[in-house]
GROMACS .gro file of C-alpha atoms in nm:
model
  348
    1HIS     CA    1   0.000   0.000   0.000
    2SER     CA    2   0.298   0.231   0.036
    3VAL     CA    3   0.658   0.239  -0.087
    4TRP     CA    4   0.932   0.361   0.144
    5VAL     CA    5   1.306   0.414   0.113
    6SER     CA    6   1.499   0.370   0.435
    7THR     CA    7   1.806   0.594   0.449
    8ASP     CA    8   2.010   0.838   0.656
    9HIS     CA    9   2.146   1.015   0.345
   10ASP     CA   10   2.019   1.351   0.218
   11GLU     CA   11   2.084   1.283  -0.151
   12ILE     CA   12   1.921   0.939  -0.142
   13GLU     CA   13   1.618   1.095   0.029
   14LYS     CA   14   1.596   1.360  -0.243
   15VAL     CA   15   1.614   1.107  -0.526
   16ALA     CA   16   1.364   0.874  -0.357
   17LYS     CA   17   1.109   1.153  -0.329
   18GLN     CA   18   1.166   1.252  -0.693
   19PHE     CA   19   1.053   0.903  -0.792
   20GLY     CA   20   0.747   0.912  -0.568
   21ALA     CA   21   0.864   0.711  -0.268
   22GLN     CA   22   0.814   0.808   0.093
   23VAL     CA   23   1.122   0.825   0.311
   24HIS     CA   24   1.190   0.669   0.649
   25ARG     CA   25   1.479   0.859   0.802
   26ARG     CA   26   1.697   0.606   0.982
   27SER     CA   27   1.832   0.684   1.324
   28PRO     CA   28   2.211   0.680   1.378
   29GLU     CA   29   2.171   0.364   1.585
   30VAL     CA   30   2.059   0.158   1.282
   31SER     CA   31   2.277   0.339   1.026
   32GLN     CA   32   2.611   0.185   1.120
   33ASP     CA   33   2.821  -0.027   0.884
   34SER     CA   34   2.734  -0.325   1.101
   35SER     CA   35   2.358  -0.252   1.112
   36THR     CA   36   2.125  -0.513   0.964
   37SER     CA   37   1.820  -0.468   0.744
   38LEU     CA   38   1.612  -0.629   1.018
   39GLU     CA   39   1.711  -0.359   1.267
   40ALA     CA   40   1.605  -0.084   1.027
   41ILE     CA   41   1.274  -0.258   0.952
   42ARG     CA   42   1.193  -0.302   1.321
   43GLU     CA   43   1.260   0.066   1.380
   44PHE     CA   44   1.028   0.150   1.092
   45LEU     CA   45   0.750  -0.068   1.234
   46ASN     CA   46   0.780   0.100   1.572
   47GLN     CA   47   0.685   0.425   1.400
   48HIS     CA   48   0.414   0.273   1.175
   49PRO     CA   49   0.160   0.065   1.369
   50GLU     CA   50  -0.069   0.058   1.061
   51VAL     CA   51   0.172  -0.171   0.872
   52ASP     CA   52   0.117  -0.547   0.911
   53ILE     CA   53   0.318  -0.686   0.614
   54VAL     CA   54   0.663  -0.567   0.504
   55GLY     CA   55   0.829  -0.645   0.172
   56ASN     CA   56   1.201  -0.579   0.214
   57ILE     CA   57   1.338  -0.519  -0.136
   58GLN     CA   58   1.716  -0.519  -0.166
   59ALA     CA   59   1.874  -0.242  -0.370
   60THR     CA   60   2.156  -0.477  -0.472
   61SER     CA   61   1.917  -0.684  -0.687
   62PRO     CA   62   1.829  -0.447  -0.972
   63CYS     CA   63   1.651  -0.693  -1.206
   64LEU     CA   64   1.345  -0.743  -0.986
   65HIS     CA   65   1.015  -0.710  -1.174
   66PRO     CA   66   0.682  -0.583  -1.029
   67SER     CA   67   0.504  -0.900  -1.142
   68ASP     CA   68   0.717  -1.103  -0.898
   69LEU     CA   69   0.627  -0.876  -0.608
   70ILE     CA   70   0.255  -0.894  -0.688
   71LYS     CA   71   0.264  -1.276  -0.682
   72VAL     CA   72   0.451  -1.278  -0.352
   73ALA     CA   73   0.204  -1.035  -0.192
   74ASP     CA   74  -0.077  -1.271  -0.296
   75LEU     CA   75   0.098  -1.562  -0.122
   76LEU     CA   76   0.083  -1.374   0.208
   77GLN     CA   77  -0.253  -1.202   0.171
   78LYS     CA   78  -0.454  -1.476  -0.001
   79GLU     CA   79  -0.277  -1.804   0.081
   80GLY     CA   80  -0.192  -1.739   0.443
   81PHE     CA   81   0.187  -1.760   0.443
   82ASP     CA   82   0.371  -1.572   0.716
   83SER     CA   83   0.691  -1.517   0.520
   84VAL     CA   84   0.811  -1.552   0.160
   85PHE     CA   85   1.164  -1.505   0.031
   86SER     CA   86   1.329  -1.516  -0.311
   87VAL     CA   87   1.544  -1.800  -0.440
   88VAL     CA   88   1.713  -1.897  -0.765
   89ARG     CA   89   1.789  -2.244  -0.901
   90ARG     CA   90   2.157  -2.319  -0.947
   91HIS     CA   91   2.337  -2.617  -1.095
   92GLN     CA   92   2.661  -2.619  -0.898
   93PHE     CA   93   2.838  -2.917  -0.748
   94ARG     CA   94   2.955  -2.851  -0.393
   95TRP     CA   95   3.259  -2.999  -0.216
   96SER     CA   96   3.366  -2.974   0.148
   97GLU     CA   97   3.632  -2.720   0.229
   98VAL     CA   98   3.975  -2.837   0.340
   99LYS     CA   99   4.151  -2.571   0.542
  100LYS     CA  100   4.521  -2.512   0.502
  101GLY     CA  101   4.723  -2.747   0.721
  102GLU     CA  102   4.446  -3.006   0.764
  103ASN     CA  103   4.547  -3.357   0.666
  104LYS     CA  104   4.224  -3.474   0.506
  105MET     CA  105   4.057  -3.503   0.169
  106THR     CA  106   3.765  -3.306   0.034
  107GLU     CA  107   3.427  -3.481   0.016
  108PRO     CA  108   3.142  -3.436  -0.230
  109GLN     CA  109   2.842  -3.256  -0.081
  110ASN     CA  110   2.566  -3.295  -0.337
  111LEU     CA  111   2.689  -3.548  -0.593
  112ASN     CA  112   2.822  -3.900  -0.627
  113PRO     CA  113   3.144  -3.887  -0.834
  114ALA     CA  114   3.097  -4.254  -0.926
  115LYS     CA  115   2.762  -4.171  -1.086
  116ARG     CA  116   2.832  -3.821  -1.201
  117TYR     CA  117   2.552  -3.687  -1.418
  118ARG     CA  118   2.543  -3.398  -1.657
  119ARG     CA  119   2.447  -3.073  -1.487
  120GLN     CA  120   2.173  -3.007  -1.745
  121ASP     CA  121   2.009  -3.340  -1.646
  122TRP     CA  122   2.011  -3.245  -1.278
  123PRO     CA  123   1.723  -3.036  -1.132
  124GLY     CA  124   1.970  -2.830  -0.929
  125GLU     CA  125   1.929  -2.670  -0.586
  126LEU     CA  126   1.752  -2.362  -0.456
  127TYR     CA  127   1.964  -2.080  -0.314
  128GLU     CA  128   1.854  -1.755  -0.151
  129ASN     CA  129   1.941  -1.474  -0.389
  130GLY     CA  130   1.875  -1.183  -0.151
  131SER     CA  131   1.635  -1.004  -0.384
  132PHE     CA  132   1.349  -0.969  -0.134
  133TYR     CA  133   1.208  -1.090   0.197
  134PHE     CA  134   0.838  -1.054   0.280
  135ALA     CA  135   0.719  -1.113   0.635
  136LYS     CA  136   0.425  -1.037   0.860
  137ARG     CA  137   0.463  -0.793   1.144
  138HIS     CA  138   0.447  -1.044   1.429
  139LEU     CA  139   0.751  -1.231   1.291
  140ILE     CA  140   0.962  -0.918   1.248
  141GLU     CA  141   0.881  -0.800   1.598
  142LYS     CA  142   1.021  -1.132   1.723
  143GLY     CA  143   1.340  -1.075   1.526
  144TYR     CA  144   1.275  -1.289   1.217
  145LEU     CA  145   1.243  -1.219   0.846
  146GLN     CA  146   1.177  -1.588   0.781
  147GLY     CA  147   0.955  -1.807   0.995
  148GLY     CA  148   0.605  -1.934   1.065
  149LYS     CA  149   0.437  -2.075   0.757
  150MET     CA  150   0.718  -2.018   0.506
  151ALA     CA  151   0.734  -2.027   0.127
  152TYR     CA  152   1.003  -1.951  -0.125
  153TYR     CA  153   0.950  -1.773  -0.455
  154GLU     CA  154   1.170  -1.898  -0.738
  155MET     CA  155   1.291  -1.617  -0.961
  156ARG     CA  156   1.403  -1.662  -1.320
  157ALA     CA  157   1.779  -1.694  -1.348
  158GLU     CA  158   1.808  -1.391  -1.579
  159HIS     CA  159   1.629  -1.175  -1.319
  160SER     CA  160   1.847  -1.300  -1.033
  161VAL     CA  161   2.123  -1.041  -1.013
  162ASP     CA  162   2.305  -0.973  -0.688
  163ILE     CA  163   2.573  -0.706  -0.651
  164ASP     CA  164   2.811  -0.801  -0.371
  165ILE     CA  165   3.153  -0.690  -0.492
  166ASP     CA  166   3.291  -0.451  -0.755
  167ILE     CA  167   3.324  -0.710  -1.032
  168ASP     CA  168   2.950  -0.786  -1.006
  169TRP     CA  169   2.867  -0.433  -1.122
  170PRO     CA  170   2.944  -0.457  -1.500
  171ILE     CA  171   2.767  -0.794  -1.515
  172ALA     CA  172   2.463  -0.645  -1.343
  173GLU     CA  173   2.462  -0.353  -1.588
  174GLN     CA  174   2.439  -0.586  -1.887
  175ARG     CA  175   2.170  -0.799  -1.719
  176VAL     CA  176   1.960  -0.491  -1.643
  177LEU     CA  177   1.990  -0.370  -2.002
  178ARG     CA  178   1.873  -0.707  -2.134
  179PHE     CA  179   1.632  -0.827  -1.867
  180GLY     CA  180   1.547  -0.525  -1.651
  181TYR     CA  181   1.204  -0.372  -1.606
  182PHE     CA  182   1.119  -0.117  -1.875
  183GLY     CA  183   0.780   0.005  -1.750
  184ARG     CA  184   0.418  -0.097  -1.792
  185GLU     CA  185   0.382  -0.007  -2.157
  186PRO     CA  186   0.488  -0.261  -2.421
  187LEU     CA  187   0.839  -0.207  -2.551
  188LYS     CA  188   0.865  -0.038  -2.888
  189GLU     CA  189   1.153  -0.011  -3.129
  190VAL     CA  190   1.345   0.314  -3.130
  191LYS     CA  191   1.299   0.479  -3.469
  192LEU     CA  192   1.456   0.819  -3.407
  193LEU     CA  193   1.768   0.927  -3.218
  194VAL     CA  194   1.812   1.299  -3.161
  195CYS     CA  195   2.161   1.394  -3.051
  196SER     CA  196   2.284   1.727  -2.916
  197ILE     CA  197   2.591   1.825  -3.114
  198ASP     CA  198   2.785   2.027  -2.859
  199GLY     CA  199   2.906   1.813  -2.570
  200CYS     CA  200   2.770   1.485  -2.714
  201LEU     CA  201   2.886   1.445  -3.072
  202THR     CA  202   3.172   1.686  -2.996
  203ASN     CA  203   3.351   1.746  -2.669
  204GLY     CA  204   3.200   2.094  -2.643
  205ARG     CA  205   3.527   2.272  -2.706
  206ILE     CA  206   3.570   2.529  -2.981
  207TYR     CA  207   3.923   2.586  -3.110
  208VAL     CA  208   4.003   2.928  -3.255
  209THR     CA  209   4.293   2.974  -3.497
  210GLU     CA  210   4.498   3.292  -3.529
  211ASP     CA  211   4.296   3.396  -3.833
  212GLN     CA  212   3.980   3.361  -3.617
  213LYS     CA  213   3.849   3.042  -3.774
  214GLN     CA  214   3.665   2.804  -3.542
  215MET     CA  215   3.724   2.430  -3.529
  216VAL     CA  216   3.568   2.142  -3.336
  217SER     CA  217   3.674   1.779  -3.297
  218TYR     CA  218   3.473   1.458  -3.295
  219ASP     CA  219   3.544   1.090  -3.245
  220TYR     CA  220   3.534   0.859  -3.547
  221ARG     CA  221   3.374   0.589  -3.330
  222ASP     CA  222   3.070   0.812  -3.297
  223ILE     CA  223   3.045   0.845  -3.675
  224VAL     CA  224   3.055   0.466  -3.701
  225GLY     CA  225   2.781   0.449  -3.437
  226ILE     CA  226   2.560   0.684  -3.640
  227GLY     CA  227   2.619   0.467  -3.946
  228LEU     CA  228   2.520   0.151  -3.757
  229LEU     CA  229   2.200   0.317  -3.634
  230LYS     CA  230   2.108   0.410  -3.989
  231LYS     CA  231   2.168   0.054  -4.108
  232ARG     CA  232   1.919  -0.062  -3.845
  233GLY     CA  233   1.659   0.175  -3.985
  234ILE     CA  234   1.690   0.434  -3.708
  235GLN     CA  235   1.692   0.796  -3.818
  236VAL     CA  236   1.955   1.017  -3.656
  237ARG     CA  237   1.894   1.390  -3.626
  238LEU     CA  238   2.120   1.651  -3.472
  239ILE     CA  239   2.042   1.964  -3.273
  240SER     CA  240   2.242   2.259  -3.142
  241GLU     CA  241   2.175   2.590  -2.970
  242ARG     CA  242   2.449   2.763  -3.164
  243ASP     CA  243   2.486   2.838  -3.532
  244CYS     CA  244   2.702   2.547  -3.644
  245SER     CA  245   2.577   2.504  -4.000
  246LYS     CA  246   2.930   2.529  -4.143
  247THR     CA  247   3.053   2.264  -3.901
  248LEU     CA  248   2.769   2.029  -3.998
  249SER     CA  249   2.842   2.082  -4.365
  250ALA     CA  250   3.208   2.001  -4.312
  251MET     CA  251   3.130   1.680  -4.116
  252GLN     CA  252   2.914   1.543  -4.402
  253LEU     CA  253   2.710   1.315  -4.179
  254GLY     CA  254   2.401   1.311  -4.397
  255CYS     CA  255   2.170   1.376  -4.100
  256VAL     CA  256   1.884   1.619  -4.069
  257ALA     CA  257   2.001   1.891  -3.831
  258LYS     CA  258   1.866   2.199  -3.659
  259ALA     CA  259   2.114   2.471  -3.566
  260SER     CA  260   2.040   2.783  -3.360
  261ALA     CA  261   1.765   2.594  -3.178
  262THR     CA  262   1.644   2.827  -2.902
  263ASN     CA  263   1.381   2.573  -2.788
  264LYS     CA  264   1.508   2.219  -2.822
  265LEU     CA  265   1.189   2.062  -2.685
  266GLN     CA  266   0.977   2.235  -2.950
  267VAL     CA  267   1.207   2.107  -3.224
  268LEU     CA  268   1.191   1.756  -3.080
  269GLU     CA  269   0.810   1.765  -3.058
  270ASP     CA  270   0.783   1.890  -3.418
  271TRP     CA  271   1.006   1.605  -3.542
  272GLN     CA  272   0.817   1.348  -3.336
  273LYS     CA  273   0.480   1.461  -3.472
  274ASP     CA  274   0.602   1.493  -3.832
  275MET     CA  275   0.731   1.134  -3.824
  276GLY     CA  276   0.416   1.005  -3.654
  277LEU     CA  277   0.611   0.851  -3.366
  278SER     CA  278   0.516   0.785  -3.006
  279TRP     CA  279   0.757   0.908  -2.742
  280LYS     CA  280   0.852   0.545  -2.674
  281GLU     CA  281   1.003   0.535  -3.023
  282VAL     CA  282   1.222   0.842  -2.967
  283ALA     CA  283   1.569   0.839  -2.809
  284TYR     CA  284   1.754   1.151  -2.700
  285LEU     CA  285   2.119   1.209  -2.613
  286GLY     CA  286   2.189   1.541  -2.440
  287ASN     CA  287   2.426   1.691  -2.187
  288GLU     CA  288   2.310   2.035  -2.078
  289GLU     CA  289   2.031   2.194  -1.876
  290SER     CA  290   1.865   2.292  -2.203
  291ASP     CA  291   1.831   1.918  -2.282
  292VAL     CA  292   1.651   1.822  -1.959
  293GLU     CA  293   1.292   1.846  -2.089
  294CYS     CA  294   1.386   1.650  -2.400
  295LEU     CA  295   1.551   1.382  -2.187
  296ARG     CA  296   1.236   1.351  -1.978
  297LYS     CA  297   1.004   1.328  -2.279
  298ALA     CA  298   1.196   1.072  -2.483
  299GLY     CA  299   1.125   0.703  -2.434
  300MET     CA  300   1.498   0.636  -2.407
  301SER     CA  301   1.739   0.901  -2.285
  302GLY     CA  302   2.110   0.920  -2.226
  303VAL     CA  303   2.392   1.158  -2.138
  304PRO     CA  304   2.772   1.143  -2.166
  305ALA     CA  305   2.969   1.080  -1.848
  306ASP     CA  306   3.067   1.449  -1.822
  307ALA     CA  307   2.714   1.588  -1.865
  308CYS     CA  308   2.591   1.844  -1.613
  309VAL     CA  309   2.427   1.712  -1.295
  310VAL     CA  310   2.068   1.812  -1.382
  311ALA     CA  311   2.095   1.636  -1.718
  312GLN     CA  312   2.232   1.321  -1.550
  313LYS     CA  313   1.937   1.314  -1.311
  314ALA     CA  314   1.688   1.345  -1.598
  315ALA     CA  315   1.848   1.068  -1.809
  316GLY     CA  316   1.777   0.699  -1.803
  317TYR     CA  317   2.132   0.602  -1.903
  318ILE     CA  318   2.467   0.761  -1.821
  319CYS     CA  319   2.745   0.667  -2.061
  320LYS     CA  320   3.090   0.575  -1.942
  321SER     CA  321   3.235   0.784  -2.227
  322ASN     CA  322   3.260   1.161  -2.226
  323GLY     CA  323   3.106   1.378  -2.496
  324GLY     CA  324   3.306   1.369  -2.818
  325CYS     CA  325   3.487   1.058  -2.696
  326GLY     CA  326   3.260   0.770  -2.801
  327ALA     CA  327   2.938   0.854  -2.611
  328VAL     CA  328   2.723   0.841  -2.925
  329ARG     CA  329   2.859   0.498  -3.019
  330GLU     CA  330   2.804   0.376  -2.662
  331PHE     CA  331   2.446   0.502  -2.657
  332ALA     CA  332   2.388   0.335  -2.994
  333GLU     CA  333   2.496   0.003  -2.837
  334HIS     CA  334   2.250   0.068  -2.555
  335ILE     CA  335   1.973   0.112  -2.813
  336PHE     CA  336   2.073  -0.211  -2.988
  337LEU     CA  337   2.039  -0.399  -2.660
  338LEU     CA  338   1.685  -0.267  -2.624
  339LEU     CA  339   1.604  -0.375  -2.979
  340GLU     CA  340   1.724  -0.726  -2.892
  341LYS     CA  341   1.488  -0.722  -2.594
  342VAL     CA  342   1.197  -0.613  -2.817
  343THR     CA  343   1.274  -0.891  -3.066
  344SER     CA  344   1.298  -1.149  -2.788
  345ALA     CA  345   0.967  -1.036  -2.637
  346ARG     CA  346   0.795  -1.072  -2.974
  347LYS     CA  347   0.926  -1.425  -3.019
  348GLN     CA  348   0.795  -1.519  -2.674
   0.00000   0.00000   0.00000
């Protein structure tokens, strides 16, 4: 009935409220490095007597889908379970640990080496994946997240992502791009990418020669990225607040462009309507405050790594590359991953 973010951090509180969550401000006593989730939840319940079921959703599992949570809530509310937690099926053979200096052999834990079967023929085992823990109030007040009439909820392997250490992060990023939750509306193919020239296609710097001629630089990888987008049937259009018509002519990109755009959102809306596209079919790559409204409107939005803070907050994807240093190519790859997801959904 309500969604809360538990934190003691001002910035996290601000972001949580921007996305419509309510905030439980943790006390210092349950905000230590050694504090447990259970301690924070019990503190929350002490302040909210109206709550009788808590779903503790872990921020380190970013591929969780709403449909899973709805099914779990039904298990507690309609089928009478006291607690439900998430698991994933794994096909891993376990062996006993032999500590250094011990004079003994390892032993198989869940297999018979004499009758070793193929892992794909084995049903596997269920492991907690830490994605969520649902429990009724009376259990939590006793100090348990699991207990009473218990049930597990088996998540799909592709949705089971857990970030524990640094090397998990890039793997999680790719999983989220392929299997993450993209909203209630059906996915649609991107048919138009609008890219801000200054700070995205270029690095935003203008070089002036002694004879007062202006020059800009761009990354050839970005030009390749634009070419790949076109081959996939995606139109690429460029936009700039300054008069850069000579620069565009010299780059010979073959893209529709609008220079001296005093209102980027109006230009974007005109293009979207002229092409008969829904906002879900429009992608936008920007980097400045003047791009914020466009980033919010577009179905897919991105910014280079060095974009201004307000643009980063408005974007759905932040590139690892800076503007003029491969950000366009990187964002193109992000779009291709979405297209793969659309194709896969259609096949299913």
